[in-house]
XYZ file of C-alpha atoms in Angstrom:
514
model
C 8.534 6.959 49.769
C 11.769 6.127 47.517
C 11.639 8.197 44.771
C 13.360 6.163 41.530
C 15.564 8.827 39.349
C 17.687 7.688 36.234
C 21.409 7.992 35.939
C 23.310 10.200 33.110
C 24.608 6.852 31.591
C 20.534 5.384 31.668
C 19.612 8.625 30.038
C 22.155 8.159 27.699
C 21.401 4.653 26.798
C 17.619 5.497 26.211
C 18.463 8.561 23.686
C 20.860 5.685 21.886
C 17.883 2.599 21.891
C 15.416 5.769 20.527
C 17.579 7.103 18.077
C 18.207 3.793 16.755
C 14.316 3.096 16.445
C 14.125 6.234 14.323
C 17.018 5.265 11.933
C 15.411 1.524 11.796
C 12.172 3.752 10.484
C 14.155 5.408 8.043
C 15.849 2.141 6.867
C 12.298 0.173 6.542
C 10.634 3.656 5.070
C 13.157 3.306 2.696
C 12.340 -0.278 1.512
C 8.165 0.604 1.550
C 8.679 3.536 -0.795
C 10.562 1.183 -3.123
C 7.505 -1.056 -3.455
C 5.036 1.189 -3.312
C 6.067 3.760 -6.043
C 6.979 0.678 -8.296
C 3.371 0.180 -9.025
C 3.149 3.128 -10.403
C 6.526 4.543 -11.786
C 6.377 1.898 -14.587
C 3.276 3.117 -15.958
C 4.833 6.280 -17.109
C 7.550 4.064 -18.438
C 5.391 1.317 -20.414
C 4.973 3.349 -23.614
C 8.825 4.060 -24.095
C 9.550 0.559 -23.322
C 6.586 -0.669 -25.666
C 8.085 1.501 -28.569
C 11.559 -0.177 -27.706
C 11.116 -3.727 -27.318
C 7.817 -3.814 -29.825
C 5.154 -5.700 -27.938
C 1.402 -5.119 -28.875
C -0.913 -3.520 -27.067
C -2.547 -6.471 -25.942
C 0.335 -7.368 -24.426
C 1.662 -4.188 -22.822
C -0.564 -4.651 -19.419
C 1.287 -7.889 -18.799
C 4.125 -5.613 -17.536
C 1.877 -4.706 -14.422
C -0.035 -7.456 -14.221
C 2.816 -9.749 -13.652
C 3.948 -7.505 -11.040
C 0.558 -7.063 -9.415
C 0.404 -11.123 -9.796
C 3.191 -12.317 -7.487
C 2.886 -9.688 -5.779
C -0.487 -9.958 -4.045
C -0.622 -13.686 -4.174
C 2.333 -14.337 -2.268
C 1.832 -11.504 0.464
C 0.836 -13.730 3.220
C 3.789 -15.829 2.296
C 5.775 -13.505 2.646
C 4.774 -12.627 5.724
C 4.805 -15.309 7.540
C 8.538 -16.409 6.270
C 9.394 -13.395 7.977
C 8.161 -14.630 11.471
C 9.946 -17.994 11.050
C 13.065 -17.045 9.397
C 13.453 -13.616 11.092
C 12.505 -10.273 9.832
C 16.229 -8.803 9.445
C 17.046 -11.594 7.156
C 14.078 -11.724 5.205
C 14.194 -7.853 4.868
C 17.765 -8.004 3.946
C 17.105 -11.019 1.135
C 13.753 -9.201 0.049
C 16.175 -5.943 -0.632
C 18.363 -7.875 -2.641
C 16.026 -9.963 -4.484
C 13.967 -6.912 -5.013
C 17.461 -5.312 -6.687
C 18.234 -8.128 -8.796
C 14.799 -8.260 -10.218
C 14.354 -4.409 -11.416
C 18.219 -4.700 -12.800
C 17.082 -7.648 -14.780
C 14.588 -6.150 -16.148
C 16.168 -2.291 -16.665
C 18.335 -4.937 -18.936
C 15.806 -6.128 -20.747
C 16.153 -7.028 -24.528
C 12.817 -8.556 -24.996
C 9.186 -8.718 -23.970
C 9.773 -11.774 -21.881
C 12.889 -10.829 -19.691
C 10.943 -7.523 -18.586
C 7.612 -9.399 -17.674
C 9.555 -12.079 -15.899
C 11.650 -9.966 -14.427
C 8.443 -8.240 -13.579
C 7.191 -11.358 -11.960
C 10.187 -11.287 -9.866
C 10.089 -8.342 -8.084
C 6.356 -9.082 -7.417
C 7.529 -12.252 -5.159
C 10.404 -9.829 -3.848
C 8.087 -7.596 -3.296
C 5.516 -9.811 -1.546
C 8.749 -10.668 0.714
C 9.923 -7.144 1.557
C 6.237 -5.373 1.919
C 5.195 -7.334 5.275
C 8.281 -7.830 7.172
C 9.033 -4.235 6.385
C 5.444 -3.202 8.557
C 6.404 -6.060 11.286
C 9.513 -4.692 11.540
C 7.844 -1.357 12.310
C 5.595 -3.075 14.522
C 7.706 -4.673 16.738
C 9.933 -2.012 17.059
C 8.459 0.979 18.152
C 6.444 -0.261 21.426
C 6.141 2.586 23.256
C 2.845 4.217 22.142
C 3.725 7.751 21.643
C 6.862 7.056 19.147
C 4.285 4.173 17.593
C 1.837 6.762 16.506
C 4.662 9.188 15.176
C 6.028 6.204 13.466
C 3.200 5.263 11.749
C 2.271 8.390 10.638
C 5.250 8.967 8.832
C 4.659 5.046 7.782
C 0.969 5.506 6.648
C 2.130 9.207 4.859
C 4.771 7.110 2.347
C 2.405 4.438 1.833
C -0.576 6.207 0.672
C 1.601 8.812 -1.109
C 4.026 6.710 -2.972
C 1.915 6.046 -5.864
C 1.995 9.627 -6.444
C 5.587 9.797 -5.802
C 5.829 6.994 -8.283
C 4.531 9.119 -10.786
C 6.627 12.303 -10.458
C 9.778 10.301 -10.570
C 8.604 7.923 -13.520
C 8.154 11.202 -15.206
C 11.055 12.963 -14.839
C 13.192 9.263 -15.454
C 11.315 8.685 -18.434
C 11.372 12.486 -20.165
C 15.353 13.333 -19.293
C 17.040 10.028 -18.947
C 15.668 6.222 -20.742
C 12.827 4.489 -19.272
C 14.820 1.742 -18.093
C 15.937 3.872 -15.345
C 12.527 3.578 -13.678
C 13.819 -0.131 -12.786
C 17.319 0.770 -12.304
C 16.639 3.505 -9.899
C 15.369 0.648 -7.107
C 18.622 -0.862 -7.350
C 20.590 2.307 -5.915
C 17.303 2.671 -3.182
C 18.501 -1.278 -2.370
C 21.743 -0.701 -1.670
C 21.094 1.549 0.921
C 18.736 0.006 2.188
C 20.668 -3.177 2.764
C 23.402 -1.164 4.282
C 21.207 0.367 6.344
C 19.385 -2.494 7.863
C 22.480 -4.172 8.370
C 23.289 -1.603 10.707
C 19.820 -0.473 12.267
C 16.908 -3.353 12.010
C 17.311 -5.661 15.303
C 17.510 -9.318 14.561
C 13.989 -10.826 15.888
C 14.407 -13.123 18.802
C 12.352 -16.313 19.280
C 11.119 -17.826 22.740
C 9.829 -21.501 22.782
C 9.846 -23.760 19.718
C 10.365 -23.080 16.062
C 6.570 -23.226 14.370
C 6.420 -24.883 10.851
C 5.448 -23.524 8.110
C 1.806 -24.375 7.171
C 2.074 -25.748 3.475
C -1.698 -26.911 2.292
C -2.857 -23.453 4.028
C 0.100 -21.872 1.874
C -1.076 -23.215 -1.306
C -4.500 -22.799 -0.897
C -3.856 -18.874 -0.036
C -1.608 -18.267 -2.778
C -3.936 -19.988 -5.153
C -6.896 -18.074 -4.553
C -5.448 -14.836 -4.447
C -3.739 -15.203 -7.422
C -6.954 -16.172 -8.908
C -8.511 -13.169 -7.470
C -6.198 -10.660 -9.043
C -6.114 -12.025 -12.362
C -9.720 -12.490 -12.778
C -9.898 -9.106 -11.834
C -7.157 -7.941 -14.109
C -8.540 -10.126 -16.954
C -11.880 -8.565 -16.383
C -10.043 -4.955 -17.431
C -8.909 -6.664 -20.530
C -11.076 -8.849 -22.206
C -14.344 -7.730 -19.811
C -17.053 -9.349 -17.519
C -18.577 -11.164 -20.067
C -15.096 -13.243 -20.184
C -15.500 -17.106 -19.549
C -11.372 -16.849 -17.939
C -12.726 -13.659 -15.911
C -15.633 -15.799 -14.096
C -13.489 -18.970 -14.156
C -10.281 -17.535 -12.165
C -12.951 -15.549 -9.587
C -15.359 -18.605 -9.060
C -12.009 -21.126 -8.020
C -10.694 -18.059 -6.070
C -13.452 -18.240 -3.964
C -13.617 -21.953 -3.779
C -9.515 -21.543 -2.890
C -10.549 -18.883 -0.226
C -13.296 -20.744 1.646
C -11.231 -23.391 1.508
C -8.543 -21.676 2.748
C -10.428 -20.471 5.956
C -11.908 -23.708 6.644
C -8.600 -25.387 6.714
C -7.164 -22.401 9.326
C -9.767 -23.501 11.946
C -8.150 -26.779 12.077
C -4.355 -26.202 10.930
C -1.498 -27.107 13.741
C 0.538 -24.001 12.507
C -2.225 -22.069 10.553
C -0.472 -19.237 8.262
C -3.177 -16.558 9.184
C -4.568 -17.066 12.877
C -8.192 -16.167 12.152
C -8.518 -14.600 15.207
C -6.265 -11.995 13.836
C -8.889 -11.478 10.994
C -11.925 -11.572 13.364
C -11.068 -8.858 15.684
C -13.498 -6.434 15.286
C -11.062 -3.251 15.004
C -8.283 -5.227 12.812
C -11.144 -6.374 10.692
C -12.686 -3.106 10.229
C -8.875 -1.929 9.433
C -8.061 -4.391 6.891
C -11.951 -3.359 5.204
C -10.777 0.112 5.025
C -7.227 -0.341 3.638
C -8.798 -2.366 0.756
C -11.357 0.396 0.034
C -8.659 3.142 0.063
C -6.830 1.230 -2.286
C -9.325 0.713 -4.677
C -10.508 4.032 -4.745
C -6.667 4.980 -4.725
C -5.344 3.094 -7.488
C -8.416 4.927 -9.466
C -7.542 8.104 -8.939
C -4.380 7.900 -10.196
C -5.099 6.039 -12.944
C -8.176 8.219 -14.174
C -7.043 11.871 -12.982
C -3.706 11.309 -15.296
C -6.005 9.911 -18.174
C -7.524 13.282 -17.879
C -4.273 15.758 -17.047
C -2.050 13.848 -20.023
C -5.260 13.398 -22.835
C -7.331 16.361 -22.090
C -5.030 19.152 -20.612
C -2.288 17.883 -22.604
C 0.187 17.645 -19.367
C 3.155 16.000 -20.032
C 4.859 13.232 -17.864
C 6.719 15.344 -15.641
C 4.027 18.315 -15.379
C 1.340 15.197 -14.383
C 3.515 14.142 -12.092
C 4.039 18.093 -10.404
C 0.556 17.766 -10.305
C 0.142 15.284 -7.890
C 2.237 17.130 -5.649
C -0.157 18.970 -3.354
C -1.945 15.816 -2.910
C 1.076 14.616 -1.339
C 1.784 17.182 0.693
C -1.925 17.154 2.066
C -1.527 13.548 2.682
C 1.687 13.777 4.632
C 0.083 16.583 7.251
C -3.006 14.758 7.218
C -1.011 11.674 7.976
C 0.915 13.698 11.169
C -2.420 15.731 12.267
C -4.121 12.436 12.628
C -1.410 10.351 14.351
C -0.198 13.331 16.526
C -3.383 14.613 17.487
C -6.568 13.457 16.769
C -6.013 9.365 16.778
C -5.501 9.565 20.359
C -7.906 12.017 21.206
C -10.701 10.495 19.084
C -10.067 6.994 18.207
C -10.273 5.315 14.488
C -14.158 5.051 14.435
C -13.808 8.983 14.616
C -11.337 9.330 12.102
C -11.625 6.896 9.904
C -15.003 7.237 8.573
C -14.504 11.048 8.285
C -11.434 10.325 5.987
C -13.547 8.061 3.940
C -16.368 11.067 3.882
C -13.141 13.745 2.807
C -11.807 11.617 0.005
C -15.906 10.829 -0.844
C -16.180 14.496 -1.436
C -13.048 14.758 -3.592
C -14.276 12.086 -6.104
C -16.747 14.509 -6.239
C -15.323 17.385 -7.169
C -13.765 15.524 -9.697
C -16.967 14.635 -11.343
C -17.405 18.316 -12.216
C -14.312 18.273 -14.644
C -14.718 19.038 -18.000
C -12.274 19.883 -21.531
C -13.028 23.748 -20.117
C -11.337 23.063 -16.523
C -8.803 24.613 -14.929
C -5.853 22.615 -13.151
C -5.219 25.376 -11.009
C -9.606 26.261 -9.978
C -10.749 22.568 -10.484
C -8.112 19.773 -10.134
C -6.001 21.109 -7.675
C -9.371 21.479 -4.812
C -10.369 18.094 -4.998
C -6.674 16.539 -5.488
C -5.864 18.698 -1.892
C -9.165 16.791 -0.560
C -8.701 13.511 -1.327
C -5.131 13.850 -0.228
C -6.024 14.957 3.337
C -8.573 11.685 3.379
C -6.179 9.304 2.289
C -3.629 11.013 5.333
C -6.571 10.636 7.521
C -7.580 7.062 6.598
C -4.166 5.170 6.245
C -2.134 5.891 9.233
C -5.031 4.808 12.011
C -6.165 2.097 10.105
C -2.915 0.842 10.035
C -1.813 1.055 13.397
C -5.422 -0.725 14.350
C -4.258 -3.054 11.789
C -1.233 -4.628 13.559
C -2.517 -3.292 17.378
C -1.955 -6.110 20.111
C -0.782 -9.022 17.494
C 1.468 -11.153 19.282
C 5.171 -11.239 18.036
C 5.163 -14.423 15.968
C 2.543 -12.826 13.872
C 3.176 -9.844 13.497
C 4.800 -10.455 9.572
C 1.378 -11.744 8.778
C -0.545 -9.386 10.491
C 1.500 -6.833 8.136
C 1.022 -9.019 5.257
C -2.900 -8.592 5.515
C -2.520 -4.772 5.392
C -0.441 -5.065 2.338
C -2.757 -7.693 1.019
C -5.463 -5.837 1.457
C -4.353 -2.384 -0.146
C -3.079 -4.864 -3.571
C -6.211 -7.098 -4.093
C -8.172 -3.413 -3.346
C -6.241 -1.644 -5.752
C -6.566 -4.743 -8.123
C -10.287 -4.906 -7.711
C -10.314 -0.750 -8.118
C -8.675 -0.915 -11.210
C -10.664 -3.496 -13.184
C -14.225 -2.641 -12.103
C -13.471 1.282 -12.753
C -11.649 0.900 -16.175
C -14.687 -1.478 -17.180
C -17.397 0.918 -15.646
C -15.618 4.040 -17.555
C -15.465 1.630 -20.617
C -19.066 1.084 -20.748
C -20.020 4.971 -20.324
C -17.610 6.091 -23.246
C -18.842 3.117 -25.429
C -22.663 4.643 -24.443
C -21.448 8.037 -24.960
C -20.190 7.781 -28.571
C -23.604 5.531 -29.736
C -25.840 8.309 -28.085
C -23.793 11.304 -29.902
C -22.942 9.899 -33.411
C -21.701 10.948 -35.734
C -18.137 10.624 -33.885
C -16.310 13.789 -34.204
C -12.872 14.443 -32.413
C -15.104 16.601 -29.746
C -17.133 13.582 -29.397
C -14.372 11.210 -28.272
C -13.469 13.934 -26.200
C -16.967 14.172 -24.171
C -16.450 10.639 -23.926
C -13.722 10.422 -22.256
C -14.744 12.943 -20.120
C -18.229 10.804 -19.386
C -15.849 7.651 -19.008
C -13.992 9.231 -16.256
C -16.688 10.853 -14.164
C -18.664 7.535 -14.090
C -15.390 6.396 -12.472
C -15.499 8.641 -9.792
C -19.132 8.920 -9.122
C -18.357 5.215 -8.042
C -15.383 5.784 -6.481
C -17.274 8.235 -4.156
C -19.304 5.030 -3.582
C -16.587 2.883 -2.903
C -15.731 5.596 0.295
C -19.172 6.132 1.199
C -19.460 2.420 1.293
C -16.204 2.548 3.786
C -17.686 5.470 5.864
C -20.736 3.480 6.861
C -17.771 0.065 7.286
C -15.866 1.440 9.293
C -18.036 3.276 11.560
C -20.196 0.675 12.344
C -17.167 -1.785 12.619
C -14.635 0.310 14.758
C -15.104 0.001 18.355
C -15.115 3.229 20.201
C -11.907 4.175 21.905
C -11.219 2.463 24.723
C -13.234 -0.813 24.151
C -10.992 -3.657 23.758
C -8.128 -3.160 20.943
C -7.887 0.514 20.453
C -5.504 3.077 19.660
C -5.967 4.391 23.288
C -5.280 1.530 24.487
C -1.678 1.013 25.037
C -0.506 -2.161 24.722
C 2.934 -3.180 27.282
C 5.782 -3.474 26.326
C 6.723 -7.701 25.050
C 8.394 -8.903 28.806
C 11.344 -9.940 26.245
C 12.766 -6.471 26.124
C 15.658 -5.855 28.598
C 18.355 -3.911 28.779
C 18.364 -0.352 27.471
C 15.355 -0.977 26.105
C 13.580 -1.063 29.561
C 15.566 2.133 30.337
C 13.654 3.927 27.471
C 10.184 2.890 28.406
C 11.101 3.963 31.931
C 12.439 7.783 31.275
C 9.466 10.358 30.305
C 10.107 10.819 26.485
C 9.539 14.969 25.319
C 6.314 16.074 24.127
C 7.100 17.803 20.876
């Protein structure tokens, strides 16, 4: 029998190929960080900028909506320029587009240069999210450094809200709150240095597809609908003529939208991309995460800043073991029990961890403790979110062919804004209702009064959060196939025949088990 052994110079050509797929993660961690912490980082910022431009109050949440806007109704777009264009220029263009926008509006002089420029780094955004994941996707084949990979990839984006946070503090407090914008613009540059020097230009085989332009509109259309009916909803309620309007077309856009991908030439999203049962089940649970996500941020610093009196930076300290739960979580899971157990094991049971955090955080009251009662259920829902993200998002862009892997991406991204967005409006308007309920069932109102009812306003919000993950635990359990049926993460995809070279080499030598 011949027995096949590598050369020193193969060897050395494989350590090259995998060192330069761990850079490439760095690079495109990089860029995901950017976007993902930019949803937050403003928030810290909007009052300082509100005081310094003088917009109303009324007005403020246009900052994020217009943001939130582009961002989730182009997604799909955006992904799937990045399969026809190539992902190294679109990641490249989204970097510097992404730049331009937040130094535009760090500039701002008035109320409508920083909620266009807003708008801008939305579509940027929308650009840079997806091909950032397909780049991931495409590069790191070999199962192993694929799980690793999207650990670390799942880690930053269920933790960069937080992150967002911390640094919009600490911006805001020591420096000018413009600085939350200009800060991307330094992340940019090194990012565009970096992929220019790491991120592998995407080859094509067999002829260029078109773009599909009705199935383009009707997408954008209805998910812009979506999230501004839903963000309208926060504002001026459910009761809102707009609110139903923008939701009802949405859906019309939507079915629409679906009907026309049965029969499209080039459809945008292949629906048999949607209809896989374990990318389907994935794409369910990213949007629950976010929603419940984007709540807990939002309500839990409501509650540090108002009630405990924290102040930017401390909230943002705060979130801080949640992070670092999510991150080991994220490695645990991807390292360890992924493989061993599958998503429909780990999934759910992140879904039941962050259930049980929400809560916890029920039991908070103007007597709590950060230290006995925030901290516990922050660590909880951190090592859910680290449990939930990572597998769902490797089953989320499993076994998609090449030339769809940007929108394959796209969906995960799309799934985690329009959650968020939905999150967000429903919660706020939930927590509305209980403090408005609170203060007519205790009158006279007293300063302790608006107090309780605050409190009230936020536990409703996370008794229905916990719903929202309970709700996913049942999803995604039912959903996920076991491991091994079909598309799994035990099932190990081959490497694309297209990859030659020293990239063969370093499928072919054993890579250490760390």
């Amino acid at each position: 029998m011949t027995q096949i052994t590598s050369s020193p110079s193969d060897v050395a050509d494989a350590a090259k190929v995998s060192q330069r797929r761990w850079l490439t993660l760095t690079v495109v961690a990089l860029a995901q960080l950017m976007v993902v912490l930019d949803s937050t980082v403003v928030n810290i910022a909007l009052p300082a900028a509100q005081t310094d431009l003088g917009f109303s109050d009324g007005d403020r949440q246009w900052v994020l909506t217009a943001y939130s806007l582009a961002f989730g109704s182009l997604l799909l777009l955006g992904g799937r320029l990045s399969d026809l264009i190539g992902r190294k220029r679109t990641f490249i263009i989204g970097l510097i587009g992404f730049a331009v926008a937040s130094a535009l509006g760090g500039a701002a002089e008035s109320f409508g240069t920083l909620v266009a420029a807003r708008a801008l780094q939305g579509a940027f955004g929308a650009l840079l999210a997806p091909t950032a994941l397909a780049v991931l996707t495409t590069t790191f084949t070999i199962p192993k450094e694929r799980a690793r990979a999207f650990g670390i990839f799942g880690a930053i984006a269920g933790a960069g809200g937080a992150v967002g946070l911390l640094l919009g503090g600490f911006l805001t407090e020591r420096f000018d709150w413009r600085w939350n914008l200009y800060i991307n613009v330094f992340i940019a540059i090194i990012g565009v240095i970096g992929a220019a020097i790491y991120v592998s230009e995407s080859k094509r085989t067999g002829p260029r597809p078109k773009l599909d332009i009705p199935g383009t509109v009707l997408i954008s259309g209805g998910l812009f609908g979506l999230v501004y009916g839903f963000a309208n909803a926060e504002t001026d309620g459910w009761g809102s003529p707009l609110t139903w309007g923008m939701l009802a077309g949405a859906a019309v856009l939507l079915v629409a939208f679906v009907l026309w991908q049965r029969r499209a030439a080039h459809p945008l999203l292949p629906l048999k991309i949607v209809l896989d049962r374990n990318r389907g089940a994935a794409f369910a649970s990213v949007l629950i995460a976010g929603a419940g996500m984007f709540g807990i941020f939002l309500f839990v610093t409501y509650y540090l800043q108002s009630s405990l009196m924290f102040s930017p930076i401390q909230t943002g300290l705060a979130f801080l073991p949640m992070i670092g739960m999510l991150v080991l979580a994220a490695q645990l899971s991807t390292n360890i029990f992924v493989p061993r157990f599958g998503p429909k094991i780990m999934v759910p049971t992140g879904m039941i961890l962050a259930m049980i955090g929400m809560i916890l955080l029920t039991r908070l009251d103007l007597d709590s403790s950060y230290a006995a009662n925030v901290l516990p259920a922050l660590m909880v829902m951190g090592f859910g979110m680290g449990t939930i993200m990572p597998a769902s998002m490797q089953s989320a862009t499993l076994g998609v062919d090449r030339e769809f892997a940007g929108v394959a991406s796209a969906m995960v991204n799309t799934s985690q804004q329009v959650g968020g967005s939905i999150g967000v409006a429903l919660l706020n308007t939930l927590a509305a209702t209980a403090a408005t309920d609170y203060l007519a069932a205790n009158a006279p109102v007293t300063a302790t009064v608006a107090a309780n009812a605050a409190i009230a306003s936020y536990a409703t919000a996370y008794w229905w959060g916990a719903g929202f993950f309970a709700l996913g635990a049942v999803a995604s359990a039912l959903l996920f196939r076991r491991r091994g049926q079909g598309l799994s993460l035990s099932a190990h995809p081959a490497a694309p025949a297209a990859r030659a070279g020293a990239s063969d080499v370093a499928d072919a030598v054993p890579m250490p088990v760390h």
